[in-house]
mmCIF file with all atom_site columns, C-alpha atoms in Angstrom:
data_model
loop_
_atom_site.group_PDB
_atom_site.id
_atom_site.type_symbol
_atom_site.label_atom_id
_atom_site.label_alt_id
_atom_site.label_comp_id
_atom_site.label_asym_id
_atom_site.label_entity_id
_atom_site.label_seq_id
_atom_site.pdbx_PDB_ins_code
_atom_site.Cartn_x
_atom_site.Cartn_y
_atom_site.Cartn_z
_atom_site.occupancy
_atom_site.B_iso_or_equiv
_atom_site.pdbx_formal_charge
_atom_site.auth_seq_id
_atom_site.auth_comp_id
_atom_site.auth_asym_id
_atom_site.auth_atom_id
_atom_site.pdbx_PDB_model_num
ATOM 1   C CA . GLY H 1 1   ? 83.555  81.544  81.011 1.00 0.00 ? 24  GLY H CA 1
ATOM 2   C CA . SER H 1 2   ? 85.041  84.422  83.834 1.00 0.00 ? 25  SER H CA 1
ATOM 3   C CA . GLY H 1 3   ? 88.330  85.767  83.501 1.00 0.00 ? 26  GLY H CA 1
ATOM 4   C CA . ILE H 1 4   ? 90.298  85.533  86.749 1.00 0.00 ? 27  ILE H CA 1
ATOM 5   C CA . ASN H 1 5   ? 93.778  87.522  85.670 1.00 0.00 ? 28  ASN H CA 1
ATOM 6   C CA . ALA H 1 6   ? 94.206  90.530  83.879 1.00 0.00 ? 29  ALA H CA 1
ATOM 7   C CA . GLU H 1 7   ? 97.105  93.342  83.333 1.00 0.00 ? 30  GLU H CA 1
ATOM 8   C CA . TYR H 1 8   ? 97.212  96.712  81.661 1.00 0.00 ? 31  TYR H CA 1
ATOM 9   C CA . GLY H 1 9   ? 99.382  98.126  79.926 1.00 0.00 ? 32  GLY H CA 1
ATOM 10  C CA . GLY H 1 10  ? 98.143  101.341 79.131 1.00 0.00 ? 33  GLY H CA 1
ATOM 11  C CA . GLY H 1 11  ? 99.772  102.294 76.167 1.00 0.00 ? 34  GLY H CA 1
ATOM 12  C CA . LYS H 1 12  ? 103.093 101.271 77.005 1.00 0.00 ? 35  LYS H CA 1
ATOM 13  C CA . VAL H 1 13  ? 103.359 97.595  77.385 1.00 0.00 ? 36  VAL H CA 1
ATOM 14  C CA . GLN H 1 14  ? 106.680 95.757  76.717 1.00 0.00 ? 37  GLN H CA 1
ATOM 15  C CA . GLU H 1 15  ? 108.019 92.757  75.535 1.00 0.00 ? 38  GLU H CA 1
ATOM 16  C CA . ALA H 1 16  ? 109.190 91.257  78.663 1.00 0.00 ? 39  ALA H CA 1
ATOM 17  C CA . GLN H 1 17  ? 105.591 92.701  80.048 1.00 0.00 ? 40  GLN H CA 1
ATOM 18  C CA . VAL H 1 18  ? 104.019 90.423  78.103 1.00 0.00 ? 41  VAL H CA 1
ATOM 19  C CA . GLU H 1 19  ? 106.593 87.725  79.398 1.00 0.00 ? 42  GLU H CA 1
ATOM 20  C CA . ARG H 1 20  ? 106.333 88.043  82.231 1.00 0.00 ? 43  ARG H CA 1
ATOM 21  C CA . ALA H 1 21  ? 102.525 87.562  81.888 1.00 0.00 ? 44  ALA H CA 1
ATOM 22  C CA . PHE H 1 22  ? 102.064 84.539  81.157 1.00 0.00 ? 45  PHE H CA 1
ATOM 23  C CA . ASN H 1 23  ? 104.666 82.768  82.915 1.00 0.00 ? 46  ASN H CA 1
ATOM 24  C CA . ILE H 1 24  ? 102.885 83.712  85.762 1.00 0.00 ? 47  ILE H CA 1
ATOM 25  C CA . LEU H 1 25  ? 99.477  82.419  83.949 1.00 0.00 ? 48  LEU H CA 1
ATOM 26  C CA . THR H 1 26  ? 101.049 79.678  82.940 1.00 0.00 ? 49  THR H CA 1
ATOM 27  C CA . LYS H 1 27  ? 102.245 78.312  86.400 1.00 0.00 ? 50  LYS H CA 1
ATOM 28  C CA . ASP H 1 28  ? 98.420  78.436  87.874 1.00 0.00 ? 51  ASP H CA 1
ATOM 29  C CA . PRO H 1 29  ? 96.953  74.951  87.424 1.00 0.00 ? 52  PRO H CA 1
ATOM 30  C CA . ALA H 1 30  ? 92.590  77.011  87.020 1.00 0.00 ? 53  ALA H CA 1
ATOM 31  C CA . VAL H 1 31  ? 94.043  79.416  84.199 1.00 0.00 ? 54  VAL H CA 1
ATOM 32  C CA . LYS H 1 32  ? 93.393  76.609  80.107 1.00 0.00 ? 55  LYS H CA 1
ATOM 33  C CA . ALA H 1 33  ? 93.211  79.303  78.078 1.00 0.00 ? 56  ALA H CA 1
ATOM 34  C CA . ILE H 1 34  ? 94.506  82.770  77.426 1.00 0.00 ? 57  ILE H CA 1
ATOM 35  C CA . PHE H 1 35  ? 92.852  85.677  75.762 1.00 0.00 ? 58  PHE H CA 1
ATOM 36  C CA . VAL H 1 36  ? 94.805  89.181  74.797 1.00 0.00 ? 59  VAL H CA 1
ATOM 37  C CA . ASN H 1 37  ? 92.843  91.744  74.110 1.00 0.00 ? 60  ASN H CA 1
ATOM 38  C CA . ILE H 1 38  ? 94.722  94.833  72.254 1.00 0.00 ? 61  ILE H CA 1
ATOM 39  C CA . PHE H 1 39  ? 93.537  97.940  71.778 1.00 0.00 ? 62  PHE H CA 1
ATOM 40  C CA . GLY H 1 40  ? 96.262  99.303  69.892 1.00 0.00 ? 63  GLY H CA 1
ATOM 41  C CA . GLY H 1 41  ? 95.049  102.804 69.642 1.00 0.00 ? 64  GLY H CA 1
ATOM 42  C CA . ILE H 1 42  ? 98.621  104.594 71.420 1.00 0.00 ? 65  ILE H CA 1
ATOM 43  C CA . VAL H 1 43  ? 100.605 101.433 71.069 1.00 0.00 ? 66  VAL H CA 1
ATOM 44  C CA . ASP H 1 44  ? 101.141 99.608  67.310 1.00 0.00 ? 67  ASP H CA 1
ATOM 45  C CA . CYS H 1 45  ? 99.489  96.970  67.626 1.00 0.00 ? 68  CYS H CA 1
ATOM 46  C CA . LYS H 1 46  ? 102.037 95.018  64.763 1.00 0.00 ? 69  LYS H CA 1
ATOM 47  C CA . VAL H 1 47  ? 104.863 95.810  68.254 1.00 0.00 ? 70  VAL H CA 1
ATOM 48  C CA . ILE H 1 48  ? 102.394 93.719  70.548 1.00 0.00 ? 71  ILE H CA 1
ATOM 49  C CA . ALA H 1 49  ? 102.368 90.927  68.844 1.00 0.00 ? 72  ALA H CA 1
ATOM 50  C CA . SER H 1 50  ? 105.465 90.806  68.582 1.00 0.00 ? 73  SER H CA 1
ATOM 51  C CA . GLY H 1 51  ? 105.379 91.095  71.500 1.00 0.00 ? 74  GLY H CA 1
ATOM 52  C CA . ILE H 1 52  ? 103.585 88.210  71.978 1.00 0.00 ? 75  ILE H CA 1
ATOM 53  C CA . ILE H 1 53  ? 105.384 85.730  69.237 1.00 0.00 ? 76  ILE H CA 1
ATOM 54  C CA . ASN H 1 54  ? 108.484 86.545  71.278 1.00 0.00 ? 77  ASN H CA 1
ATOM 55  C CA . ALA H 1 55  ? 106.460 85.730  74.921 1.00 0.00 ? 78  ALA H CA 1
ATOM 56  C CA . CYS H 1 56  ? 105.327 82.804  73.609 1.00 0.00 ? 79  CYS H CA 1
ATOM 57  C CA . THR H 1 57  ? 108.592 81.948  72.176 1.00 0.00 ? 80  THR H CA 1
ATOM 58  C CA . LYS H 1 58  ? 110.370 82.003  75.533 1.00 0.00 ? 81  LYS H CA 1
ATOM 59  C CA . THR H 1 59  ? 107.845 80.610  77.313 1.00 0.00 ? 82  THR H CA 1
ATOM 60  C CA . LYS H 1 60  ? 107.220 77.749  75.627 1.00 0.00 ? 83  LYS H CA 1
ATOM 61  C CA . LEU H 1 61  ? 103.348 78.689  75.645 1.00 0.00 ? 84  LEU H CA 1
ATOM 62  C CA . GLU H 1 62  ? 101.417 75.640  75.696 1.00 0.00 ? 85  GLU H CA 1
ATOM 63  C CA . LEU H 1 63  ? 97.410  76.780  76.292 1.00 0.00 ? 86  LEU H CA 1
ATOM 64  C CA . PRO H 1 64  ? 95.458  78.233  73.888 1.00 0.00 ? 87  PRO H CA 1
ATOM 65  C CA . LEU H 1 65  ? 95.749  81.543  73.318 1.00 0.00 ? 88  LEU H CA 1
ATOM 66  C CA . ILE H 1 66  ? 93.178  83.700  71.715 1.00 0.00 ? 89  ILE H CA 1
ATOM 67  C CA . VAL H 1 67  ? 93.928  87.585  70.631 1.00 0.00 ? 90  VAL H CA 1
ATOM 68  C CA . ARG H 1 68  ? 91.722  90.072  69.352 1.00 0.00 ? 91  ARG H CA 1
ATOM 69  C CA . LEU H 1 69  ? 93.637  92.871  67.691 1.00 0.00 ? 92  LEU H CA 1
ATOM 70  C CA . LYS H 1 70  ? 92.219  96.271  67.167 1.00 0.00 ? 93  LYS H CA 1
ATOM 71  C CA . GLY H 1 71  ? 93.598  100.036 65.946 1.00 0.00 ? 94  GLY H CA 1
ATOM 72  C CA . ALA H 1 72  ? 96.995  100.718 64.542 1.00 0.00 ? 95  ALA H CA 1
ATOM 73  C CA . ASN H 1 73  ? 98.391  98.747  62.103 1.00 0.00 ? 96  ASN H CA 1
ATOM 74  C CA . MET H 1 74  ? 96.219  96.121  62.892 1.00 0.00 ? 97  MET H CA 1
ATOM 75  C CA . ASP H 1 75  ? 96.666  93.775  59.475 1.00 0.00 ? 98  ASP H CA 1
ATOM 76  C CA . ALA H 1 76  ? 100.298 93.727  60.314 1.00 0.00 ? 99  ALA H CA 1
ATOM 77  C CA . ALA H 1 77  ? 100.139 92.487  63.608 1.00 0.00 ? 100 ALA H CA 1
ATOM 78  C CA . ARG H 1 78  ? 97.324  89.683  62.418 1.00 0.00 ? 101 ARG H CA 1
ATOM 79  C CA . LYS H 1 79  ? 99.650  88.496  58.742 1.00 0.00 ? 102 LYS H CA 1
ATOM 80  C CA . LEU H 1 80  ? 102.277 88.618  61.355 1.00 0.00 ? 103 LEU H CA 1
ATOM 81  C CA . LEU H 1 81  ? 100.991 86.272  64.499 1.00 0.00 ? 104 LEU H CA 1
ATOM 82  C CA . ALA H 1 82  ? 99.312  83.955  61.036 1.00 0.00 ? 105 ALA H CA 1
ATOM 83  C CA . SER H 1 83  ? 102.987 83.676  59.712 1.00 0.00 ? 106 SER H CA 1
ATOM 84  C CA . SER H 1 84  ? 104.716 82.780  62.981 1.00 0.00 ? 107 SER H CA 1
ATOM 85  C CA . GLY H 1 85  ? 103.757 79.189  63.410 1.00 0.00 ? 108 GLY H CA 1
ATOM 86  C CA . LEU H 1 86  ? 101.939 79.550  66.388 1.00 0.00 ? 109 LEU H CA 1
ATOM 87  C CA . ASP H 1 87  ? 98.666  78.198  67.276 1.00 0.00 ? 110 ASP H CA 1
ATOM 88  C CA . ILE H 1 88  ? 97.576  82.033  67.808 1.00 0.00 ? 111 ILE H CA 1
ATOM 89  C CA . LYS H 1 89  ? 93.260  82.643  66.811 1.00 0.00 ? 112 LYS H CA 1
ATOM 90  C CA . ALA H 1 90  ? 93.549  85.690  65.606 1.00 0.00 ? 113 ALA H CA 1
ATOM 91  C CA . PHE H 1 91  ? 89.946  87.980  65.718 1.00 0.00 ? 114 PHE H CA 1
ATOM 92  C CA . ASP H 1 92  ? 89.324  91.866  65.146 1.00 0.00 ? 115 ASP H CA 1
ATOM 93  C CA . GLN H 1 93  ? 86.270  91.403  67.433 1.00 0.00 ? 116 GLN H CA 1
ATOM 94  C CA . LEU H 1 94  ? 86.202  91.110  70.583 1.00 0.00 ? 117 LEU H CA 1
ATOM 95  C CA . ASN H 1 95  ? 82.543  89.346  70.977 1.00 0.00 ? 118 ASN H CA 1
ATOM 96  C CA . ASP H 1 96  ? 84.185  86.628  68.633 1.00 0.00 ? 119 ASP H CA 1
ATOM 97  C CA . ALA H 1 97  ? 87.287  86.610  70.357 1.00 0.00 ? 120 ALA H CA 1
ATOM 98  C CA . ALA H 1 98  ? 85.889  85.952  73.662 1.00 0.00 ? 121 ALA H CA 1
ATOM 99  C CA . LYS H 1 99  ? 83.701  83.555  72.207 1.00 0.00 ? 122 LYS H CA 1
ATOM 100 C CA . ALA H 1 100 ? 87.033  81.894  71.243 1.00 0.00 ? 123 ALA H CA 1
ATOM 101 C CA . ALA H 1 101 ? 88.371  81.822  73.914 1.00 0.00 ? 124 ALA H CA 1
ATOM 102 C CA . VAL H 1 102 ? 84.915  80.717  76.471 1.00 0.00 ? 125 VAL H CA 1
ATOM 103 C CA . GLN H 1 103 ? 84.974  77.337  73.618 1.00 0.00 ? 126 GLN H CA 1
ATOM 104 C CA . HIS H 1 104 ? 88.989  76.714  74.530 1.00 0.00 ? 127 HIS H CA 1
ATOM 105 C CA . VAL H 1 105 ? 87.680  76.483  78.327 1.00 0.00 ? 128 VAL H CA 1
ATOM 106 C CA . THR H 1 106 ? 83.935  74.386  78.110 1.00 0.00 ? 129 THR H CA 1
ATOM 107 C CA . ASN H 1 107 ? 85.117  71.793  74.806 1.00 0.00 ? 130 ASN H CA 1
#
């Protein structure tokens, strides 16, 4: 598969940015899934996961959401995503997450 949209938060990502990105992506009929790559070297993965959950709820996200979590507090972030009740697929490894995203758009 090939990606068509990207956003880089640069360690200062805020929930409003995630919500804005989801709104942009969901308006594009070519987007079949959303793949979020979280490398929490600077930012706490749990903070970003919380922002993703809130953005999903506010935007009423219906697209498949694949999230790769790596870095600070990633176990807590994974638990938070899993307990959200939302259909979010979380992965540790970038390759596994990318394969899952491609699988969602090719099936």
